[in-house]
Coordinates of C-alpha atoms in Angstrom, one line a residue:
Chain A
M768 CA 38.4 7.1 -43.3
S769 CA 37.0 4.2 -45.4
S770 CA 36.7 1.9 -42.4
L771 CA 34.9 4.8 -40.6
S772 CA 32.4 5.3 -43.3
R773 CA 31.8 1.5 -43.5
L774 CA 31.1 1.6 -39.8
G775 CA 28.7 4.4 -40.3
K776 CA 27.0 2.5 -43.1
V777 CA 26.6 -0.6 -40.9
F778 CA 25.2 1.6 -38.1
G779 CA 22.8 3.3 -40.5
L780 CA 21.7 -0.1 -41.7
V781 CA 21.0 -1.3 -38.1
L782 CA 19.1 1.9 -37.5
S783 CA 17.0 1.8 -40.6
F784 CA 16.4 -1.9 -40.0
S785 CA 15.0 -1.3 -36.5
M786 CA 12.8 1.6 -37.9
V787 CA 11.4 -0.7 -40.5
L788 CA 10.6 -3.4 -37.9
M789 CA 9.0 -1.0 -35.5
P790 CA 5.4 -1.2 -36.8
F791 CA 5.5 -5.0 -36.5
I792 CA 6.2 -5.0 -32.8
S793 CA 3.1 -6.2 -31.1
R794 CA 1.7 -3.5 -28.9
A795 CA 0.3 -4.9 -25.7
E796 CA -2.6 -2.3 -25.7
T797 CA -5.4 -4.5 -24.5
V798 CA -3.4 -6.0 -21.6
P799 CA -4.0 -3.9 -18.6
A800 CA -1.1 -2.5 -16.5
I801 CA -1.4 -3.3 -12.8
A802 CA 0.7 -1.7 -10.1
A803 CA 1.6 -3.9 -7.1
A804 CA 3.7 -3.5 -3.9
A805 CA 7.1 -5.3 -4.1
N806 CA 6.4 -7.4 -1.1
I807 CA 3.6 -9.5 -2.8
K808 CA 5.7 -10.2 -6.0
F809 CA 6.2 -14.0 -5.4
A810 CA 2.6 -14.6 -4.4
L811 CA 1.1 -12.5 -7.2
D812 CA 3.3 -14.0 -9.9
D813 CA 1.8 -17.4 -9.0
I814 CA -1.7 -15.9 -8.9
V815 CA -1.3 -14.2 -12.3
K816 CA -0.1 -17.5 -13.8
N817 CA -3.2 -19.3 -12.5
F818 CA -5.5 -16.5 -13.6
S819 CA -4.1 -16.6 -17.2
A820 CA -4.3 -20.4 -17.3
E821 CA -7.9 -20.3 -16.1
T822 CA -9.3 -17.4 -18.2
G823 CA -6.8 -17.0 -21.1
L824 CA -6.5 -13.3 -20.1
K825 CA -3.2 -11.5 -19.5
V826 CA -2.2 -8.7 -17.1
R827 CA 1.0 -6.8 -16.9
V828 CA 2.2 -6.3 -13.4
S829 CA 4.7 -3.6 -12.4
Y830 CA 6.3 -4.0 -9.0
G831 CA 7.5 -1.1 -6.9
S832 CA 6.9 0.9 -3.8
S833 CA 3.2 1.7 -3.0
G834 CA 3.9 5.3 -2.3
N835 CA 5.7 5.8 -5.7
F836 CA 2.7 4.3 -7.5
V837 CA 0.2 6.6 -5.8
A838 CA 2.3 9.6 -7.0
Q839 CA 2.5 8.2 -10.5
I840 CA -1.2 7.4 -10.7
Q841 CA -2.0 11.0 -9.6
H842 CA 0.2 12.2 -12.5
G843 CA -1.7 10.1 -15.0
A844 CA 0.0 6.6 -15.0
P845 CA -2.1 4.1 -17.0
F846 CA -2.5 1.6 -14.1
E847 CA -5.9 0.1 -13.9
M848 CA -5.5 -1.3 -10.5
L849 CA -3.2 -0.8 -7.4
L850 CA -2.4 -3.5 -4.9
S851 CA -0.9 -1.6 -2.0
A852 CA 1.2 -2.8 0.9
D853 CA -0.8 -0.5 3.2
E854 CA -4.4 0.7 3.4
R855 CA -3.3 4.3 3.8
Y856 CA -2.2 4.7 0.2
I857 CA -5.5 3.4 -1.1
H858 CA -7.4 5.9 1.1
E859 CA -5.1 8.7 -0.2
L860 CA -5.8 7.7 -3.8
Q861 CA -9.5 7.7 -3.1
K862 CA -9.3 11.2 -1.5
A863 CA -7.5 12.5 -4.6
G864 CA -10.2 11.0 -6.8
F865 CA -8.1 8.4 -8.5
A866 CA -9.9 5.3 -7.1
R867 CA -13.3 3.8 -8.0
D868 CA -14.3 3.1 -4.4
E869 CA -12.6 2.4 -1.1
G870 CA -11.3 -0.9 -2.4
V871 CA -11.0 -4.2 -0.5
Q872 CA -8.4 -5.8 1.8
Y873 CA -6.8 -8.8 0.1
A874 CA -4.2 -9.9 2.6
V875 CA -2.7 -9.2 6.0
G876 CA 1.1 -8.9 6.0
R877 CA 3.5 -10.4 8.6
L878 CA 7.0 -9.6 9.4
A879 CA 10.0 -12.0 9.6
L880 CA 13.4 -11.8 11.2
V881 CA 16.0 -13.0 8.8
A882 CA 19.7 -13.7 8.7
P883 CA 22.0 -14.6 5.9
N884 CA 23.6 -18.1 5.9
K885 CA 26.7 -18.0 8.0
S886 CA 25.5 -15.1 10.1
P887 CA 26.3 -15.2 13.9
L888 CA 22.7 -14.1 14.5
T889 CA 20.4 -16.7 16.2
L890 CA 16.7 -16.3 15.3
D891 CA 14.0 -16.2 17.8
T892 CA 10.6 -14.4 18.1
E893 CA 11.6 -12.1 20.9
L894 CA 14.8 -10.9 19.1
N895 CA 16.9 -12.0 22.0
G896 CA 19.6 -13.0 19.5
V897 CA 19.7 -9.5 18.2
K898 CA 20.0 -8.2 21.8
V899 CA 22.9 -10.5 22.6
L900 CA 24.8 -9.7 19.4
L901 CA 24.2 -6.0 19.9
A902 CA 25.5 -6.2 23.5
A903 CA 28.6 -8.1 22.3
G904 CA 29.3 -5.4 19.7
K905 CA 29.1 -8.0 16.9
L906 CA 26.1 -6.5 15.2
E907 CA 27.5 -4.2 12.5
R908 CA 24.6 -3.8 10.1
F909 CA 20.8 -4.6 10.3
A910 CA 18.4 -4.1 7.3
I911 CA 14.8 -2.8 7.3
A912 CA 12.8 -1.0 4.7
N913 CA 12.7 2.8 4.9
P914 CA 10.2 3.6 7.7
E915 CA 9.5 7.0 6.2
H916 CA 7.7 5.7 3.2
A917 CA 7.6 1.9 3.2
P918 CA 4.8 0.3 5.3
Y919 CA 6.9 -2.7 6.3
G920 CA 9.7 -0.4 7.4
E921 CA 7.2 1.5 9.5
R922 CA 6.0 -1.7 11.2
A923 CA 9.5 -2.9 11.7
R924 CA 10.3 0.3 13.5
E925 CA 7.2 -0.1 15.8
L926 CA 8.3 -3.7 16.6
L927 CA 11.9 -2.7 17.4
Q928 CA 10.6 0.2 19.6
K929 CA 8.3 -2.2 21.4
L930 CA 11.1 -4.5 22.2
G931 CA 13.4 -1.6 23.2
L932 CA 15.9 -2.2 20.5
W933 CA 15.2 0.8 18.3
D934 CA 17.6 3.3 20.0
G935 CA 20.5 0.8 20.2
L936 CA 20.1 -0.2 16.5
Q937 CA 20.0 3.4 15.2
T938 CA 23.5 3.5 14.0
K939 CA 23.4 0.0 12.6
L940 CA 20.4 0.3 10.4
I941 CA 20.6 0.0 6.6
L942 CA 17.4 1.2 4.9
G943 CA 16.0 -0.4 1.8
E944 CA 14.1 1.7 -0.7
N945 CA 11.3 -0.8 -0.4
A946 CA 10.6 -4.2 1.3
S947 CA 12.3 -6.2 -1.4
Q948 CA 15.5 -4.1 -1.4
A949 CA 15.6 -4.5 2.4
A950 CA 15.4 -8.3 1.9
Q951 CA 18.3 -7.9 -0.6
F952 CA 20.4 -6.1 2.0
A953 CA 19.4 -8.6 4.7
V954 CA 20.9 -11.6 3.0
S955 CA 23.6 -9.8 1.0
G956 CA 26.2 -11.1 3.5
S957 CA 27.2 -7.5 4.3
T958 CA 24.6 -7.4 7.1
Q959 CA 24.0 -9.7 10.0
G960 CA 20.3 -9.8 9.3
G961 CA 17.1 -7.7 9.1
I962 CA 13.4 -7.5 9.4
I963 CA 11.5 -8.0 6.1
P964 CA 8.0 -9.2 4.9
L965 CA 7.4 -12.9 5.7
S966 CA 6.1 -13.2 2.1
I967 CA 9.5 -12.6 0.8
A968 CA 11.3 -14.7 3.4
L969 CA 9.1 -17.7 2.4
A970 CA 9.9 -17.4 -1.3
P971 CA 12.1 -20.2 -2.7
Q972 CA 14.5 -17.6 -4.2
F973 CA 15.1 -16.2 -0.7
K974 CA 15.3 -19.5 1.2
A975 CA 18.5 -20.4 -0.7
L976 CA 20.2 -17.4 0.8
G977 CA 19.2 -17.1 4.4
Q978 CA 17.1 -18.3 7.4
S979 CA 13.9 -16.7 8.6
I980 CA 11.5 -16.8 11.5
A981 CA 7.9 -15.3 11.5
L982 CA 7.5 -12.6 14.1
P983 CA 4.4 -12.2 16.3
A984 CA 1.8 -9.9 14.8
E985 CA 0.9 -8.5 18.2
L986 CA 4.3 -6.6 18.3
H987 CA 3.3 -4.1 15.7
G988 CA 0.3 -2.4 14.1
P989 CA -1.6 -4.4 11.5
L990 CA -0.4 -4.6 7.9
Y991 CA -3.7 -4.6 6.1
Q992 CA -3.0 -4.8 2.4
R993 CA -5.7 -3.2 0.3
M994 CA -6.3 -3.0 -3.4
V995 CA -8.5 -0.8 -5.6
L996 CA -9.5 -0.3 -9.2
T997 CA -8.7 3.1 -10.8
P998 CA -11.1 4.9 -13.0
K999 CA -9.1 3.6 -16.0
A1000 CA -10.0 0.0 -15.2
G1001 CA -11.4 -2.2 -18.1
A1002 CA -13.1 -5.5 -18.2
T1003 CA -9.9 -7.6 -17.8
A1004 CA -8.8 -5.7 -14.7
E1005 CA -12.3 -6.0 -13.2
R1006 CA -12.2 -9.7 -13.7
F1007 CA -8.7 -10.0 -12.1
Y1008 CA -9.9 -7.9 -9.2
L1009 CA -12.7 -10.4 -8.6
Y1010 CA -10.3 -13.3 -9.1
L1011 CA -8.0 -11.9 -6.3
Q1012 CA -10.9 -12.3 -3.9
S1013 CA -11.5 -15.9 -4.8
D1014 CA -10.5 -18.9 -2.7
A1015 CA -8.0 -20.0 -5.3
A1016 CA -6.1 -16.7 -4.9
K1017 CA -6.5 -16.6 -1.2
S1018 CA -4.8 -20.0 -0.8
V1019 CA -1.8 -18.7 -2.7
F1020 CA -1.5 -15.7 -0.4
V1021 CA -1.7 -18.0 2.7
Q1022 CA 1.0 -20.3 1.2
Y1023 CA 3.3 -17.2 1.1
G1024 CA 2.8 -16.4 4.7
F1025 CA 0.0 -13.8 4.5
G1026 CA -3.0 -13.7 6.9
L1027 CA -6.5 -13.3 5.4
P1028 CA -8.6 -10.3 6.2
A1029 CA -11.7 -10.9 8.3
Q1030 CA -14.6 -10.6 5.9
Chain B
M661 CA 17.3 -12.5 -20.2
D662 CA 14.4 -10.0 -20.8
W663 CA 14.5 -9.7 -24.6
Q664 CA 11.5 -7.4 -24.6
A665 CA 13.2 -4.9 -22.4
L666 CA 16.4 -5.1 -24.4
W667 CA 14.5 -4.5 -27.6
L668 CA 12.7 -1.6 -26.0
S669 CA 16.0 0.0 -24.9
V670 CA 17.5 -0.5 -28.4
K671 CA 14.4 1.0 -29.9
L672 CA 14.6 4.0 -27.5
S673 CA 18.3 4.5 -28.2
S674 CA 17.9 4.3 -32.0
I675 CA 15.0 6.8 -32.1
T676 CA 16.8 9.2 -29.7
V677 CA 19.9 9.1 -32.0
L678 CA 17.7 9.7 -35.1
V679 CA 16.0 12.7 -33.5
L680 CA 19.0 14.2 -31.7
V681 CA 21.9 13.9 -34.1
P682 CA 20.5 15.8 -37.0
L683 CA 19.4 18.6 -34.6
S684 CA 22.9 18.5 -33.0
I685 CA 24.6 18.9 -36.4
L686 CA 22.6 22.1 -37.1
A687 CA 23.0 23.5 -33.5
G688 CA 26.6 22.4 -33.2
R689 CA 27.5 24.1 -36.5
A690 CA 25.8 27.3 -35.4
L691 CA 27.5 27.3 -32.0
A692 CA 30.9 26.6 -33.6
Y693 CA 30.8 29.4 -36.2
R694 CA 28.6 32.1 -34.8
Q695 CA 29.1 34.6 -32.1
F696 CA 26.0 36.0 -30.4
I697 CA 25.1 37.6 -27.1
G698 CA 24.4 35.1 -24.4
K699 CA 26.3 32.3 -26.2
S700 CA 28.1 31.2 -23.1
W701 CA 24.7 31.0 -21.3
V702 CA 23.3 28.8 -24.0
E703 CA 26.4 26.6 -23.8
A704 CA 26.0 26.4 -20.0
L705 CA 22.4 25.5 -20.3
I706 CA 23.2 22.7 -22.7
M707 CA 25.6 21.2 -20.2
V708 CA 23.0 21.2 -17.4
P709 CA 21.9 17.5 -18.0
L710 CA 25.5 16.5 -17.3
V711 CA 25.5 17.8 -13.8
L712 CA 21.9 17.3 -12.7
P713 CA 21.0 13.9 -11.2
P714 CA 18.7 12.0 -13.6
T715 CA 16.2 11.6 -10.9
V716 CA 15.8 15.4 -10.7
I717 CA 15.3 15.6 -14.4
G718 CA 12.8 12.7 -14.2
Y719 CA 10.9 14.4 -11.4
Y720 CA 10.6 17.7 -13.3
L721 CA 9.4 15.8 -16.4
L722 CA 6.9 13.8 -14.3
V723 CA 5.4 16.9 -12.7
G724 CA 5.8 19.2 -15.7
L725 CA 4.4 16.8 -18.3
G726 CA 2.0 14.9 -16.0
S727 CA -1.8 15.0 -16.4
Q728 CA -2.1 17.6 -13.6
S729 CA 0.1 20.2 -15.3
W730 CA -1.3 22.6 -18.0
L731 CA 1.6 21.7 -20.3
G732 CA 0.8 18.0 -19.9
Q733 CA -2.9 18.6 -20.5
W734 CA -2.2 20.7 -23.6
L735 CA 0.2 18.1 -25.0
E736 CA -2.4 15.4 -24.4
R737 CA -5.0 17.4 -26.3
L738 CA -2.6 18.0 -29.1
T739 CA -1.3 14.5 -29.5
G740 CA -4.3 12.6 -28.2
Q741 CA -2.1 10.7 -25.7
Q742 CA -0.1 11.1 -22.6
L743 CA 3.6 11.6 -22.6
V744 CA 4.5 10.4 -19.1
F745 CA 4.3 6.6 -18.6
H746 CA 4.4 6.2 -22.4
F747 CA 7.2 5.4 -24.8
S748 CA 7.0 8.8 -26.4
G749 CA 7.7 10.4 -23.0
L750 CA 10.8 8.3 -22.7
V751 CA 12.0 9.5 -26.1
L752 CA 11.4 13.1 -25.1
A753 CA 13.3 12.6 -21.8
S754 CA 16.2 10.8 -23.5
V755 CA 16.5 13.5 -26.1
L756 CA 16.7 16.2 -23.4
V757 CA 19.1 14.3 -21.1
N758 CA 21.4 13.5 -24.0
I759 CA 21.8 16.9 -25.6
P760 CA 25.3 17.4 -24.2
F761 CA 26.4 13.9 -25.3
A762 CA 25.4 14.6 -28.9
L763 CA 26.2 18.3 -29.2
Q764 CA 29.6 18.4 -27.6
P765 CA 31.6 16.1 -29.9
I766 CA 29.8 17.6 -33.0
Q767 CA 30.4 21.2 -32.0
R768 CA 34.1 20.4 -31.3
A769 CA 34.4 18.7 -34.7
F770 CA 33.0 21.8 -36.4
E771 CA 35.3 24.0 -34.5
A772 CA 38.3 22.0 -35.8
V773 CA 37.4 22.6 -39.4
P774 CA 40.0 25.1 -40.7
H775 CA 38.7 28.5 -41.7
D776 CA 40.6 28.7 -44.9
V777 CA 39.1 25.5 -46.2
R778 CA 35.6 27.0 -45.8
D779 CA 36.7 30.3 -47.2
A780 CA 38.2 28.6 -50.2
A781 CA 35.0 26.7 -50.8
A782 CA 32.9 29.9 -50.6
C783 CA 35.3 31.6 -53.0
C784 CA 34.6 28.8 -55.5
G785 CA 31.0 29.8 -55.4
M786 CA 29.7 26.9 -53.5
S787 CA 26.4 27.4 -51.7
K788 CA 26.1 27.1 -47.9
L789 CA 24.3 23.8 -48.2
K790 CA 26.8 22.4 -50.6
I791 CA 29.7 23.4 -48.3
L792 CA 28.0 21.6 -45.5
L793 CA 27.4 18.5 -47.5
K794 CA 30.6 18.3 -49.5
I795 CA 33.2 19.9 -47.3
E796 CA 32.1 20.1 -43.6
L797 CA 30.2 16.9 -43.1
P798 CA 33.0 14.6 -44.4
M799 CA 35.4 16.5 -42.1
V800 CA 33.2 16.4 -39.0
W801 CA 32.0 12.8 -39.6
P802 CA 34.2 11.3 -36.8
G803 CA 32.6 13.8 -34.4
V804 CA 29.1 12.8 -35.5
L805 CA 29.9 9.2 -35.2
T806 CA 31.2 9.8 -31.7
A807 CA 28.0 11.5 -30.8
I808 CA 26.0 8.6 -32.2
V809 CA 27.9 6.0 -30.2
L810 CA 27.9 8.1 -27.0
C811 CA 24.2 8.8 -27.2
F812 CA 23.2 5.3 -28.1
S813 CA 25.1 3.7 -25.3
H814 CA 24.0 6.4 -22.8
V815 CA 20.3 5.9 -23.5
L816 CA 20.8 2.2 -23.3
G817 CA 21.8 2.5 -19.7
E818 CA 19.4 5.2 -18.6
F819 CA 17.8 4.5 -15.2
G820 CA 16.9 7.4 -13.0
V821 CA 14.8 9.3 -15.6
V822 CA 12.9 6.2 -16.7
L823 CA 12.3 5.1 -13.1
M824 CA 10.7 8.4 -12.2
M825 CA 8.5 8.9 -15.3
G826 CA 8.2 5.5 -16.9
G827 CA 6.2 3.5 -14.4
N828 CA 7.9 0.2 -15.3
I829 CA 5.2 -1.0 -17.7
A830 CA 6.4 -4.1 -19.7
G831 CA 6.6 -3.5 -23.4
E832 CA 6.1 0.2 -23.0
T833 CA 8.5 1.7 -20.5
K834 CA 10.3 -1.2 -18.9
T835 CA 13.8 -0.7 -20.3
I836 CA 16.8 -3.1 -19.8
S837 CA 18.2 -1.2 -16.8
I838 CA 14.8 -1.2 -15.1
S839 CA 14.6 -4.9 -15.9
I840 CA 17.9 -5.5 -14.2
Y841 CA 16.7 -3.7 -11.1
D842 CA 13.6 -5.8 -11.1
S843 CA 15.5 -9.0 -11.4
V844 CA 17.6 -8.1 -8.4
Q845 CA 14.5 -7.2 -6.5
A846 CA 13.1 -10.7 -7.3
F847 CA 16.4 -12.4 -6.3
D848 CA 16.8 -13.5 -9.9
F849 CA 20.6 -12.9 -9.9
G850 CA 21.1 -15.1 -13.0
A851 CA 19.0 -12.9 -15.2
A852 CA 20.4 -9.7 -13.6
G853 CA 24.0 -10.9 -14.2
T854 CA 23.4 -11.8 -17.9
M855 CA 21.7 -8.5 -18.7
S856 CA 24.4 -6.5 -16.8
L857 CA 27.1 -8.4 -18.7
V858 CA 25.5 -7.5 -22.0
L859 CA 25.4 -3.8 -21.1
L860 CA 28.9 -3.9 -19.8
L861 CA 30.3 -5.4 -22.9
F862 CA 28.3 -2.9 -25.0
A863 CA 29.7 0.0 -22.9
I864 CA 33.3 -1.1 -23.2
T865 CA 33.0 -1.6 -27.0
A866 CA 31.3 1.8 -27.4
L867 CA 34.0 3.5 -25.4
A868 CA 36.8 1.8 -27.2
L869 CA 35.2 2.9 -30.4
T870 CA 34.7 6.5 -29.3
T871 CA 38.3 6.7 -28.0
S872 CA 39.8 5.5 -31.3
L873 CA 37.5 7.9 -33.2
S874 CA 38.4 10.9 -31.2
R875 CA 42.1 10.0 -31.6
R876 CA 41.6 10.0 -35.3
L877 CA 39.8 13.3 -35.1
G878 CA 42.6 14.7 -32.9
G879 CA 45.3 13.2 -35.1
Q880 CA 43.8 14.7 -38.3
R881 CA 43.7 18.3 -37.0
G882 CA 45.4 18.2 -33.7
A883 CA 46.4 21.9 -34.0
N884 CA 42.9 23.2 -33.9
H885 CA 41.3 20.5 -31.7
R886 CA 40.6 21.6 -28.2

């Protein structure tokens, strides 16, 4: 029993210690929380770094699925800005009264066909490699984002339908919860490949794991990525919103395989 | 390694334990010693978080405590701040989800305290509070410690609830498990691996501790221990 009570004392000490420390933890109150679609993570991380270096201001970015963020903002999430993977979500937010205005387009998304290193899949812009592999019965698994709620998944489905591959791939599809998870699946080695955002395929972290090829934008509807400030936006968020429309930010988006909106 | 997220998780676990364990001692004692109508329903209700998917609990909390619900609005007026997407909301969620983990071992420990010991203490003229402090608590202490360890480690690994109602805000609701998920999404397998290993080692240690504790508890009064 003595060792037990000693253990209890130690645990109690740790607990009280953390309680004492609690007030001293810096609260990031003045740093605005910003919600962003998972597919722009690599580009936005760079842009945030440049923004902080230039202005000395900080922002906290949470990455996730655009649809999720819209639901959370409607339930009172403290996000001051949303960078969506698709325009529709911004319009939805505006209709519900949780956006300042109609927002602005900040980038145009592209799709990429990817394959993990050592995959038998050959990459080409018409997806002939996929057709060959499918016909040979060697395509077991193919990853895309969930077309039900992820914009990039929806566009991947359009592209596959246009190329007449959708029906044949039905039983082979692995659905990622968002574009980034689809990319995970595509290069996990358990799939032969997948269709993911070009912006993720061009990230250095991704290049180590697989090959990619950009797919023609004519094969699917446009992926206009739009952002908007919410009614909670403060001065820092407003400044970041303007910075995202600057040439400095635009060049980073281009570097990560995004097109620029016609202004 | 995301130290901020680890610290946030440890903080969340500690506060949950501090809130939940004292309440569980009172509730566990009452459930162990008292018979009342509907007791089995109460016990069943307490077990609900064990069988419900955390995402379901998270969804109900998001919608039930959000700024669109009357309850959420009322709480916001009362406390001056929002519960969802805020640390305090995570505390509330963790307390609710972990009720069975805290209450079960404590209730079982109280049930294992022999009747005649308590009767003897009452005969000696000890007050109810004194019996609790001097007789019962030293006897149920292993059960309490089991509850603390189980709760602490369970909150540390909480994912579904936090994902649904946390909003993944760094320093506020981005816990260690969310941080692991984020690292994987960002292809940062090094960070994800390190953090997962920390949680794995913690879980194994916690379970080993709990097992040895319950063995002691069982060994001391195996006859009464269910």
